[in-house]
């Protein structure tokens, strides 16, 4: 299976470097980008990122955006609900959610049914980096016929962390138990050595930035091409 690499520039401030790198990647065939949001509640930082979204969309109609919302449900400025509304307005291809963004799993279910009842193809679930099988989340994915899974390769909220190999075991858990899954994305901690040792036939998308980072955007592009050769 040929995978897709999604630049995930969580640690890159929006500015000249971001714009040059993103434009160069987009113009050379990288049409999907991964955008992280946070509310300083589920994670210890705020990530709003609408300036990045506007710029990426301006690059061309072929741009596809995937959202990873690391926020709590509620009425605050960067709540799951408010970010979701904006992501849907902006035409995001997939939006991934954490079950612990909600007080109870039944609240997560109600949220999905209310917002995504007629667009299940956009809804996705995040599997965090754990050392054991998450039976409750597997049951949720199975019972709701979820097709999109984002498996974290690092703890959420910070870029440049070391890859945790239990991520590969968690992917196996979901793939074996959830036949509805048709898209599995792996996010964070990727290196060329990690990718070489993964069972890539079970992974459709690879999101990261440190693996391709360089101060020179042209070298970013060269590394991104090298990632594509591996996946």
JSON list of C-alpha atoms in Angstrom, two decimals:
[
{"chain": "A", "resi": 1, "resn": "UNK", "atom": "CA", "xyz": [0.00, 0.00, 0.00]},
{"chain": "A", "resi": 2, "resn": "UNK", "atom": "CA", "xyz": [1.25, 3.46, -0.86]},
{"chain": "A", "resi": 3, "resn": "UNK", "atom": "CA", "xyz": [0.83, 5.85, 2.05]},
{"chain": "A", "resi": 4, "resn": "UNK", "atom": "CA", "xyz": [0.39, 9.61, 2.20]},
{"chain": "A", "resi": 5, "resn": "UNK", "atom": "CA", "xyz": [2.69, 11.97, 4.11]},
{"chain": "A", "resi": 6, "resn": "UNK", "atom": "CA", "xyz": [0.94, 14.91, 5.78]},
{"chain": "A", "resi": 7, "resn": "UNK", "atom": "CA", "xyz": [3.11, 17.81, 6.99]},
{"chain": "A", "resi": 8, "resn": "UNK", "atom": "CA", "xyz": [2.10, 18.52, 10.60]},
{"chain": "A", "resi": 9, "resn": "UNK", "atom": "CA", "xyz": [3.72, 21.82, 11.48]},
{"chain": "A", "resi": 10, "resn": "UNK", "atom": "CA", "xyz": [2.57, 22.05, 15.09]},
{"chain": "A", "resi": 11, "resn": "UNK", "atom": "CA", "xyz": [5.80, 23.64, 16.34]},
{"chain": "A", "resi": 12, "resn": "UNK", "atom": "CA", "xyz": [6.18, 26.10, 13.45]},
{"chain": "A", "resi": 13, "resn": "UNK", "atom": "CA", "xyz": [4.97, 29.63, 14.04]},
{"chain": "A", "resi": 14, "resn": "UNK", "atom": "CA", "xyz": [2.96, 31.11, 11.21]},
{"chain": "A", "resi": 15, "resn": "UNK", "atom": "CA", "xyz": [5.23, 33.39, 9.21]},
{"chain": "A", "resi": 16, "resn": "UNK", "atom": "CA", "xyz": [7.59, 33.54, 6.27]},
{"chain": "A", "resi": 17, "resn": "UNK", "atom": "CA", "xyz": [9.24, 30.16, 6.91]},
{"chain": "A", "resi": 18, "resn": "UNK", "atom": "CA", "xyz": [5.89, 28.42, 7.36]},
{"chain": "A", "resi": 19, "resn": "UNK", "atom": "CA", "xyz": [4.51, 29.96, 4.18]},
{"chain": "A", "resi": 20, "resn": "UNK", "atom": "CA", "xyz": [7.58, 29.17, 2.05]},
{"chain": "A", "resi": 21, "resn": "UNK", "atom": "CA", "xyz": [7.75, 25.59, 3.29]},
{"chain": "A", "resi": 22, "resn": "UNK", "atom": "CA", "xyz": [4.03, 24.93, 2.88]},
{"chain": "A", "resi": 23, "resn": "UNK", "atom": "CA", "xyz": [3.87, 26.47, -0.57]},
{"chain": "A", "resi": 24, "resn": "UNK", "atom": "CA", "xyz": [6.90, 24.51, -1.78]},
{"chain": "A", "resi": 25, "resn": "UNK", "atom": "CA", "xyz": [5.44, 21.26, -0.46]},
{"chain": "A", "resi": 26, "resn": "UNK", "atom": "CA", "xyz": [2.02, 21.92, -1.97]},
{"chain": "A", "resi": 27, "resn": "UNK", "atom": "CA", "xyz": [3.44, 22.89, -5.37]},
{"chain": "A", "resi": 28, "resn": "UNK", "atom": "CA", "xyz": [5.38, 19.62, -5.44]},
{"chain": "A", "resi": 29, "resn": "UNK", "atom": "CA", "xyz": [2.52, 17.26, -4.79]},
{"chain": "A", "resi": 30, "resn": "UNK", "atom": "CA", "xyz": [1.91, 17.36, -1.03]},
{"chain": "A", "resi": 31, "resn": "UNK", "atom": "CA", "xyz": [-1.77, 18.26, -1.05]},
{"chain": "A", "resi": 32, "resn": "UNK", "atom": "CA", "xyz": [-2.79, 17.14, 2.45]},
{"chain": "A", "resi": 33, "resn": "UNK", "atom": "CA", "xyz": [-1.78, 18.91, 5.66]},
{"chain": "A", "resi": 34, "resn": "UNK", "atom": "CA", "xyz": [-2.44, 17.99, 9.30]},
{"chain": "A", "resi": 35, "resn": "UNK", "atom": "CA", "xyz": [-3.60, 20.81, 11.61]},
{"chain": "A", "resi": 36, "resn": "UNK", "atom": "CA", "xyz": [-3.54, 20.59, 15.43]},
{"chain": "A", "resi": 37, "resn": "UNK", "atom": "CA", "xyz": [-5.84, 22.52, 17.74]},
{"chain": "A", "resi": 38, "resn": "UNK", "atom": "CA", "xyz": [-5.66, 22.83, 21.54]},
{"chain": "A", "resi": 39, "resn": "UNK", "atom": "CA", "xyz": [-7.44, 24.70, 24.30]},
{"chain": "A", "resi": 40, "resn": "UNK", "atom": "CA", "xyz": [-4.98, 24.77, 27.24]},
{"chain": "A", "resi": 41, "resn": "UNK", "atom": "CA", "xyz": [-7.31, 22.35, 29.03]},
{"chain": "A", "resi": 42, "resn": "UNK", "atom": "CA", "xyz": [-6.94, 18.94, 27.42]},
{"chain": "A", "resi": 43, "resn": "UNK", "atom": "CA", "xyz": [-3.34, 19.92, 26.67]},
{"chain": "A", "resi": 44, "resn": "UNK", "atom": "CA", "xyz": [-1.29, 22.62, 28.33]},
{"chain": "A", "resi": 45, "resn": "UNK", "atom": "CA", "xyz": [-1.24, 25.06, 25.45]},
{"chain": "A", "resi": 46, "resn": "UNK", "atom": "CA", "xyz": [-3.51, 26.95, 23.08]},
{"chain": "A", "resi": 47, "resn": "UNK", "atom": "CA", "xyz": [-3.38, 26.10, 19.39]},
{"chain": "A", "resi": 48, "resn": "UNK", "atom": "CA", "xyz": [-5.84, 28.10, 17.29]},
{"chain": "A", "resi": 49, "resn": "UNK", "atom": "CA", "xyz": [-4.17, 27.99, 13.87]},
{"chain": "A", "resi": 50, "resn": "UNK", "atom": "CA", "xyz": [-6.80, 29.69, 11.71]},
{"chain": "A", "resi": 51, "resn": "UNK", "atom": "CA", "xyz": [-4.11, 31.83, 10.09]},
{"chain": "A", "resi": 52, "resn": "UNK", "atom": "CA", "xyz": [-2.44, 28.62, 8.91]},
{"chain": "A", "resi": 53, "resn": "UNK", "atom": "CA", "xyz": [-5.74, 27.25, 7.68]},
{"chain": "A", "resi": 54, "resn": "UNK", "atom": "CA", "xyz": [-6.50, 30.37, 5.64]},
{"chain": "A", "resi": 55, "resn": "UNK", "atom": "CA", "xyz": [-3.06, 30.38, 4.08]},
{"chain": "A", "resi": 56, "resn": "UNK", "atom": "CA", "xyz": [-3.09, 26.68, 3.21]},
{"chain": "A", "resi": 57, "resn": "UNK", "atom": "CA", "xyz": [-6.50, 26.97, 1.58]},
{"chain": "A", "resi": 58, "resn": "UNK", "atom": "CA", "xyz": [-5.25, 29.92, -0.46]},
{"chain": "A", "resi": 59, "resn": "UNK", "atom": "CA", "xyz": [-2.65, 27.69, -2.12]},
{"chain": "A", "resi": 60, "resn": "UNK", "atom": "CA", "xyz": [-5.24, 25.93, -4.25]},
{"chain": "A", "resi": 61, "resn": "UNK", "atom": "CA", "xyz": [-8.49, 23.99, -4.39]},
{"chain": "A", "resi": 62, "resn": "UNK", "atom": "CA", "xyz": [-6.61, 20.69, -4.20]},
{"chain": "A", "resi": 63, "resn": "UNK", "atom": "CA", "xyz": [-5.59, 21.39, -0.60]},
{"chain": "A", "resi": 64, "resn": "UNK", "atom": "CA", "xyz": [-7.01, 18.85, 1.87]},
{"chain": "A", "resi": 65, "resn": "UNK", "atom": "CA", "xyz": [-6.93, 19.56, 5.61]},
{"chain": "A", "resi": 66, "resn": "UNK", "atom": "CA", "xyz": [-7.09, 17.07, 8.46]},
{"chain": "A", "resi": 67, "resn": "UNK", "atom": "CA", "xyz": [-7.86, 18.39, 11.94]},
{"chain": "A", "resi": 68, "resn": "UNK", "atom": "CA", "xyz": [-6.77, 16.98, 15.31]},
{"chain": "A", "resi": 69, "resn": "UNK", "atom": "CA", "xyz": [-8.72, 18.66, 18.11]},
{"chain": "A", "resi": 70, "resn": "UNK", "atom": "CA", "xyz": [-7.07, 18.49, 21.53]},
{"chain": "A", "resi": 71, "resn": "UNK", "atom": "CA", "xyz": [-9.74, 20.39, 23.45]},
{"chain": "A", "resi": 72, "resn": "UNK", "atom": "CA", "xyz": [-12.42, 19.82, 26.05]},
{"chain": "A", "resi": 73, "resn": "UNK", "atom": "CA", "xyz": [-16.12, 19.99, 25.37]},
{"chain": "A", "resi": 74, "resn": "UNK", "atom": "CA", "xyz": [-17.78, 23.14, 26.67]},
{"chain": "A", "resi": 75, "resn": "UNK", "atom": "CA", "xyz": [-18.48, 26.81, 26.02]},
{"chain": "A", "resi": 76, "resn": "UNK", "atom": "CA", "xyz": [-14.94, 28.20, 26.11]},
{"chain": "A", "resi": 77, "resn": "UNK", "atom": "CA", "xyz": [-13.31, 29.86, 23.08]},
{"chain": "A", "resi": 78, "resn": "UNK", "atom": "CA", "xyz": [-11.42, 26.79, 21.87]},
{"chain": "A", "resi": 79, "resn": "UNK", "atom": "CA", "xyz": [-13.92, 24.11, 22.85]},
{"chain": "A", "resi": 80, "resn": "UNK", "atom": "CA", "xyz": [-14.42, 20.98, 20.78]},
{"chain": "A", "resi": 81, "resn": "UNK", "atom": "CA", "xyz": [-17.78, 22.29, 19.59]},
{"chain": "A", "resi": 82, "resn": "UNK", "atom": "CA", "xyz": [-16.52, 25.71, 18.46]},
{"chain": "A", "resi": 83, "resn": "UNK", "atom": "CA", "xyz": [-13.46, 24.36, 16.68]},
{"chain": "A", "resi": 84, "resn": "UNK", "atom": "CA", "xyz": [-15.60, 21.69, 15.00]},
{"chain": "A", "resi": 85, "resn": "UNK", "atom": "CA", "xyz": [-18.04, 24.28, 13.67]},
{"chain": "A", "resi": 86, "resn": "UNK", "atom": "CA", "xyz": [-15.19, 26.26, 12.15]},
{"chain": "A", "resi": 87, "resn": "UNK", "atom": "CA", "xyz": [-13.46, 23.18, 10.72]},
{"chain": "A", "resi": 88, "resn": "UNK", "atom": "CA", "xyz": [-16.69, 22.15, 9.01]},
{"chain": "A", "resi": 89, "resn": "UNK", "atom": "CA", "xyz": [-17.11, 25.66, 7.62]},
{"chain": "A", "resi": 90, "resn": "UNK", "atom": "CA", "xyz": [-13.56, 25.49, 6.29]},
{"chain": "A", "resi": 91, "resn": "UNK", "atom": "CA", "xyz": [-14.24, 22.16, 4.58]},
{"chain": "A", "resi": 92, "resn": "UNK", "atom": "CA", "xyz": [-11.87, 19.89, 6.52]},
{"chain": "A", "resi": 93, "resn": "UNK", "atom": "CA", "xyz": [-11.59, 16.42, 5.01]},
{"chain": "A", "resi": 94, "resn": "UNK", "atom": "CA", "xyz": [-11.29, 14.58, 8.37]},
{"chain": "A", "resi": 95, "resn": "UNK", "atom": "CA", "xyz": [-11.57, 15.77, 11.98]},
{"chain": "A", "resi": 96, "resn": "UNK", "atom": "CA", "xyz": [-10.18, 13.59, 14.78]},
{"chain": "A", "resi": 97, "resn": "UNK", "atom": "CA", "xyz": [-11.41, 13.60, 18.39]},
{"chain": "A", "resi": 98, "resn": "UNK", "atom": "CA", "xyz": [-10.29, 12.34, 21.80]},
{"chain": "A", "resi": 99, "resn": "UNK", "atom": "CA", "xyz": [-12.86, 10.43, 23.85]},
{"chain": "A", "resi": 100, "resn": "UNK", "atom": "CA", "xyz": [-11.55, 12.14, 26.98]},
{"chain": "A", "resi": 101, "resn": "UNK", "atom": "CA", "xyz": [-12.59, 15.50, 25.56]},
{"chain": "A", "resi": 102, "resn": "UNK", "atom": "CA", "xyz": [-15.97, 14.49, 26.98]},
{"chain": "A", "resi": 103, "resn": "UNK", "atom": "CA", "xyz": [-16.90, 13.64, 30.58]},
{"chain": "A", "resi": 104, "resn": "UNK", "atom": "CA", "xyz": [-18.52, 10.35, 29.59]},
{"chain": "A", "resi": 105, "resn": "UNK", "atom": "CA", "xyz": [-18.32, 8.09, 26.54]},
{"chain": "A", "resi": 106, "resn": "UNK", "atom": "CA", "xyz": [-22.07, 8.55, 26.06]},
{"chain": "A", "resi": 107, "resn": "UNK", "atom": "CA", "xyz": [-21.44, 12.30, 25.67]},
{"chain": "A", "resi": 108, "resn": "UNK", "atom": "CA", "xyz": [-18.91, 11.50, 22.95]},
{"chain": "A", "resi": 109, "resn": "UNK", "atom": "CA", "xyz": [-21.52, 9.36, 21.22]},
{"chain": "A", "resi": 110, "resn": "UNK", "atom": "CA", "xyz": [-24.16, 12.11, 21.45]},
{"chain": "A", "resi": 111, "resn": "UNK", "atom": "CA", "xyz": [-21.71, 14.63, 20.00]},
{"chain": "A", "resi": 112, "resn": "UNK", "atom": "CA", "xyz": [-20.96, 12.35, 17.05]},
{"chain": "A", "resi": 113, "resn": "UNK", "atom": "CA", "xyz": [-24.63, 11.65, 16.37]},
{"chain": "A", "resi": 114, "resn": "UNK", "atom": "CA", "xyz": [-25.58, 15.31, 16.56]},
{"chain": "A", "resi": 115, "resn": "UNK", "atom": "CA", "xyz": [-22.81, 16.71, 14.36]},
{"chain": "A", "resi": 116, "resn": "UNK", "atom": "CA", "xyz": [-21.79, 13.85, 12.09]},
{"chain": "A", "resi": 117, "resn": "UNK", "atom": "CA", "xyz": [-24.93, 11.77, 11.64]},
{"chain": "A", "resi": 118, "resn": "UNK", "atom": "CA", "xyz": [-24.95, 12.40, 7.90]},
{"chain": "A", "resi": 119, "resn": "UNK", "atom": "CA", "xyz": [-21.20, 12.76, 7.36]},
{"chain": "A", "resi": 120, "resn": "UNK", "atom": "CA", "xyz": [-19.55, 9.81, 9.09]},
{"chain": "A", "resi": 121, "resn": "UNK", "atom": "CA", "xyz": [-16.72, 9.99, 6.55]},
{"chain": "A", "resi": 122, "resn": "UNK", "atom": "CA", "xyz": [-15.41, 13.19, 8.18]},
{"chain": "A", "resi": 123, "resn": "UNK", "atom": "CA", "xyz": [-15.47, 11.93, 11.78]},
{"chain": "A", "resi": 124, "resn": "UNK", "atom": "CA", "xyz": [-12.38, 10.29, 13.26]},
{"chain": "A", "resi": 125, "resn": "UNK", "atom": "CA", "xyz": [-11.21, 8.96, 16.63]},
{"chain": "A", "resi": 126, "resn": "UNK", "atom": "CA", "xyz": [-7.82, 9.45, 18.30]},
{"chain": "A", "resi": 127, "resn": "UNK", "atom": "CA", "xyz": [-6.09, 6.53, 19.96]},
{"chain": "A", "resi": 128, "resn": "UNK", "atom": "CA", "xyz": [-3.54, 7.93, 22.39]},
{"chain": "A", "resi": 129, "resn": "UNK", "atom": "CA", "xyz": [-0.18, 6.33, 23.10]},
{"chain": "A", "resi": 130, "resn": "UNK", "atom": "CA", "xyz": [-0.94, 3.61, 25.66]},
{"chain": "A", "resi": 131, "resn": "UNK", "atom": "CA", "xyz": [0.83, 0.46, 26.80]},
{"chain": "A", "resi": 132, "resn": "UNK", "atom": "CA", "xyz": [-2.33, -1.62, 26.82]},
{"chain": "A", "resi": 133, "resn": "UNK", "atom": "CA", "xyz": [-5.38, -2.25, 24.64]},
{"chain": "A", "resi": 134, "resn": "UNK", "atom": "CA", "xyz": [-8.15, 0.36, 25.01]},
{"chain": "A", "resi": 135, "resn": "UNK", "atom": "CA", "xyz": [-11.25, -1.84, 25.02]},
{"chain": "A", "resi": 136, "resn": "UNK", "atom": "CA", "xyz": [-13.69, 1.03, 25.60]},
{"chain": "A", "resi": 137, "resn": "UNK", "atom": "CA", "xyz": [-12.46, 2.98, 22.60]},
{"chain": "A", "resi": 138, "resn": "UNK", "atom": "CA", "xyz": [-12.32, -0.13, 20.42]},
{"chain": "A", "resi": 139, "resn": "UNK", "atom": "CA", "xyz": [-15.95, -0.82, 21.33]},
{"chain": "A", "resi": 140, "resn": "UNK", "atom": "CA", "xyz": [-16.89, 2.76, 20.44]},
{"chain": "A", "resi": 141, "resn": "UNK", "atom": "CA", "xyz": [-15.17, 2.51, 17.04]},
{"chain": "A", "resi": 142, "resn": "UNK", "atom": "CA", "xyz": [-16.73, -0.87, 16.32]},
{"chain": "A", "resi": 143, "resn": "UNK", "atom": "CA", "xyz": [-20.28, -0.01, 17.40]},
{"chain": "A", "resi": 144, "resn": "UNK", "atom": "CA", "xyz": [-20.29, 3.29, 15.50]},
{"chain": "A", "resi": 145, "resn": "UNK", "atom": "CA", "xyz": [-18.68, 1.94, 12.32]},
{"chain": "A", "resi": 146, "resn": "UNK", "atom": "CA", "xyz": [-15.90, 4.54, 12.49]},
{"chain": "A", "resi": 147, "resn": "UNK", "atom": "CA", "xyz": [-13.73, 4.63, 9.37]},
{"chain": "A", "resi": 148, "resn": "UNK", "atom": "CA", "xyz": [-11.00, 7.08, 10.46]},
{"chain": "A", "resi": 149, "resn": "UNK", "atom": "CA", "xyz": [-8.45, 6.39, 13.21]},
{"chain": "A", "resi": 150, "resn": "UNK", "atom": "CA", "xyz": [-5.59, 8.64, 14.29]},
{"chain": "A", "resi": 151, "resn": "UNK", "atom": "CA", "xyz": [-3.00, 6.72, 16.28]},
{"chain": "A", "resi": 152, "resn": "UNK", "atom": "CA", "xyz": [-0.60, 8.87, 18.27]},
{"chain": "A", "resi": 153, "resn": "UNK", "atom": "CA", "xyz": [3.05, 7.85, 18.19]},
{"chain": "A", "resi": 154, "resn": "UNK", "atom": "CA", "xyz": [3.87, 10.29, 21.01]},
{"chain": "A", "resi": 155, "resn": "UNK", "atom": "CA", "xyz": [2.00, 11.84, 23.96]},
{"chain": "A", "resi": 156, "resn": "UNK", "atom": "CA", "xyz": [-0.28, 14.62, 22.71]},
{"chain": "A", "resi": 157, "resn": "UNK", "atom": "CA", "xyz": [0.43, 18.32, 22.66]},
{"chain": "A", "resi": 158, "resn": "UNK", "atom": "CA", "xyz": [4.10, 18.68, 21.82]},
{"chain": "A", "resi": 159, "resn": "UNK", "atom": "CA", "xyz": [6.20, 18.07, 18.73]},
{"chain": "A", "resi": 160, "resn": "UNK", "atom": "CA", "xyz": [9.63, 16.47, 18.40]},
{"chain": "A", "resi": 161, "resn": "UNK", "atom": "CA", "xyz": [9.12, 13.63, 20.88]},
{"chain": "A", "resi": 162, "resn": "UNK", "atom": "CA", "xyz": [10.54, 10.11, 20.63]},
{"chain": "A", "resi": 163, "resn": "UNK", "atom": "CA", "xyz": [8.33, 7.52, 18.94]},
{"chain": "A", "resi": 164, "resn": "UNK", "atom": "CA", "xyz": [6.61, 5.01, 21.23]},
{"chain": "A", "resi": 165, "resn": "UNK", "atom": "CA", "xyz": [6.50, 1.54, 19.72]},
{"chain": "A", "resi": 166, "resn": "UNK", "atom": "CA", "xyz": [3.33, 0.63, 21.61]},
{"chain": "A", "resi": 167, "resn": "UNK", "atom": "CA", "xyz": [1.61, 2.72, 18.91]},
{"chain": "A", "resi": 168, "resn": "UNK", "atom": "CA", "xyz": [2.12, -0.14, 16.47]},
{"chain": "A", "resi": 169, "resn": "UNK", "atom": "CA", "xyz": [0.47, -2.56, 18.91]},
{"chain": "A", "resi": 170, "resn": "UNK", "atom": "CA", "xyz": [-2.51, -0.24, 19.33]},
{"chain": "A", "resi": 171, "resn": "UNK", "atom": "CA", "xyz": [-2.97, -0.05, 15.56]},
{"chain": "A", "resi": 172, "resn": "UNK", "atom": "CA", "xyz": [-3.02, -3.86, 15.49]},
{"chain": "A", "resi": 173, "resn": "UNK", "atom": "CA", "xyz": [-5.69, -3.85, 18.21]},
{"chain": "A", "resi": 174, "resn": "UNK", "atom": "CA", "xyz": [-8.01, -1.64, 16.18]},
{"chain": "A", "resi": 175, "resn": "UNK", "atom": "CA", "xyz": [-7.38, -3.20, 12.78]},
{"chain": "A", "resi": 176, "resn": "UNK", "atom": "CA", "xyz": [-8.14, -6.69, 14.13]},
{"chain": "A", "resi": 177, "resn": "UNK", "atom": "CA", "xyz": [-11.29, -5.66, 16.02]},
{"chain": "A", "resi": 178, "resn": "UNK", "atom": "CA", "xyz": [-12.80, -2.96, 13.80]},
{"chain": "A", "resi": 179, "resn": "UNK", "atom": "CA", "xyz": [-13.53, -3.97, 10.19]},
{"chain": "A", "resi": 180, "resn": "UNK", "atom": "CA", "xyz": [-15.12, -0.59, 9.48]},
{"chain": "A", "resi": 181, "resn": "UNK", "atom": "CA", "xyz": [-11.73, 1.17, 9.58]},
{"chain": "A", "resi": 182, "resn": "UNK", "atom": "CA", "xyz": [-10.54, 2.21, 6.14]},
{"chain": "A", "resi": 183, "resn": "UNK", "atom": "CA", "xyz": [-8.13, 5.00, 7.05]},
{"chain": "A", "resi": 184, "resn": "UNK", "atom": "CA", "xyz": [-5.43, 4.75, 9.74]},
{"chain": "A", "resi": 185, "resn": "UNK", "atom": "CA", "xyz": [-3.18, 7.74, 10.31]},
{"chain": "A", "resi": 186, "resn": "UNK", "atom": "CA", "xyz": [-0.04, 7.67, 12.48]},
{"chain": "A", "resi": 187, "resn": "UNK", "atom": "CA", "xyz": [0.94, 10.99, 14.04]},
{"chain": "A", "resi": 188, "resn": "UNK", "atom": "CA", "xyz": [4.18, 12.01, 15.74]},
{"chain": "A", "resi": 189, "resn": "UNK", "atom": "CA", "xyz": [7.68, 10.80, 16.52]},
{"chain": "A", "resi": 190, "resn": "UNK", "atom": "CA", "xyz": [8.39, 9.58, 13.03]},
{"chain": "A", "resi": 191, "resn": "UNK", "atom": "CA", "xyz": [11.96, 9.05, 11.86]},
{"chain": "A", "resi": 192, "resn": "UNK", "atom": "CA", "xyz": [13.28, 7.31, 8.76]},
{"chain": "A", "resi": 193, "resn": "UNK", "atom": "CA", "xyz": [14.32, 4.38, 10.94]},
{"chain": "A", "resi": 194, "resn": "UNK", "atom": "CA", "xyz": [10.90, 4.15, 12.56]},
{"chain": "A", "resi": 195, "resn": "UNK", "atom": "CA", "xyz": [9.13, 4.11, 9.19]},
{"chain": "A", "resi": 196, "resn": "UNK", "atom": "CA", "xyz": [11.47, 1.41, 7.87]},
{"chain": "A", "resi": 197, "resn": "UNK", "atom": "CA", "xyz": [10.49, -0.85, 10.78]},
{"chain": "A", "resi": 198, "resn": "UNK", "atom": "CA", "xyz": [6.73, -0.28, 10.74]},
{"chain": "A", "resi": 199, "resn": "UNK", "atom": "CA", "xyz": [4.18, -2.66, 9.24]},
{"chain": "A", "resi": 200, "resn": "UNK", "atom": "CA", "xyz": [3.18, -0.02, 6.74]},
{"chain": "A", "resi": 201, "resn": "UNK", "atom": "CA", "xyz": [0.44, -2.10, 5.12]},
{"chain": "A", "resi": 202, "resn": "UNK", "atom": "CA", "xyz": [-1.80, -1.21, 8.08]},
{"chain": "A", "resi": 203, "resn": "UNK", "atom": "CA", "xyz": [-1.15, 2.55, 7.91]},
{"chain": "A", "resi": 204, "resn": "UNK", "atom": "CA", "xyz": [-2.58, 4.84, 5.25]},
{"chain": "A", "resi": 205, "resn": "UNK", "atom": "CA", "xyz": [-1.26, 8.23, 6.38]},
{"chain": "A", "resi": 206, "resn": "UNK", "atom": "CA", "xyz": [1.82, 9.45, 8.20]},
{"chain": "A", "resi": 207, "resn": "UNK", "atom": "CA", "xyz": [1.74, 12.89, 9.89]},
{"chain": "A", "resi": 208, "resn": "UNK", "atom": "CA", "xyz": [4.86, 14.63, 11.15]},
{"chain": "A", "resi": 209, "resn": "UNK", "atom": "CA", "xyz": [7.27, 17.50, 10.87]},
{"chain": "A", "resi": 210, "resn": "UNK", "atom": "CA", "xyz": [10.52, 16.82, 12.72]},
{"chain": "A", "resi": 211, "resn": "UNK", "atom": "CA", "xyz": [11.30, 14.06, 10.22]},
{"chain": "A", "resi": 212, "resn": "UNK", "atom": "CA", "xyz": [11.48, 16.61, 7.40]},
{"chain": "A", "resi": 213, "resn": "UNK", "atom": "CA", "xyz": [12.48, 19.75, 9.29]},
{"chain": "A", "resi": 214, "resn": "UNK", "atom": "CA", "xyz": [15.32, 21.91, 8.02]},
{"chain": "A", "resi": 215, "resn": "UNK", "atom": "CA", "xyz": [15.90, 25.66, 8.14]},
{"chain": "A", "resi": 216, "resn": "UNK", "atom": "CA", "xyz": [16.07, 25.57, 4.34]},
{"chain": "A", "resi": 217, "resn": "UNK", "atom": "CA", "xyz": [12.60, 24.91, 2.84]},
{"chain": "A", "resi": 218, "resn": "UNK", "atom": "CA", "xyz": [14.17, 23.28, -0.22]},
{"chain": "A", "resi": 219, "resn": "UNK", "atom": "CA", "xyz": [15.75, 20.67, 2.05]},
{"chain": "A", "resi": 220, "resn": "UNK", "atom": "CA", "xyz": [12.38, 20.18, 3.75]},
{"chain": "A", "resi": 221, "resn": "UNK", "atom": "CA", "xyz": [11.02, 19.26, 0.35]},
{"chain": "A", "resi": 222, "resn": "UNK", "atom": "CA", "xyz": [13.88, 16.85, -0.34]},
{"chain": "A", "resi": 223, "resn": "UNK", "atom": "CA", "xyz": [13.27, 15.07, 2.97]},
{"chain": "A", "resi": 224, "resn": "UNK", "atom": "CA", "xyz": [9.53, 14.91, 2.27]},
{"chain": "A", "resi": 225, "resn": "UNK", "atom": "CA", "xyz": [10.26, 13.21, -1.05]},
{"chain": "A", "resi": 226, "resn": "UNK", "atom": "CA", "xyz": [12.50, 10.74, 0.83]},
{"chain": "A", "resi": 227, "resn": "UNK", "atom": "CA", "xyz": [9.64, 9.96, 3.24]},
{"chain": "A", "resi": 228, "resn": "UNK", "atom": "CA", "xyz": [7.35, 9.28, 0.28]},
{"chain": "A", "resi": 229, "resn": "UNK", "atom": "CA", "xyz": [9.84, 6.77, -1.04]},
{"chain": "A", "resi": 230, "resn": "UNK", "atom": "CA", "xyz": [9.56, 4.81, 2.22]},
{"chain": "A", "resi": 231, "resn": "UNK", "atom": "CA", "xyz": [5.79, 4.83, 2.63]}
]
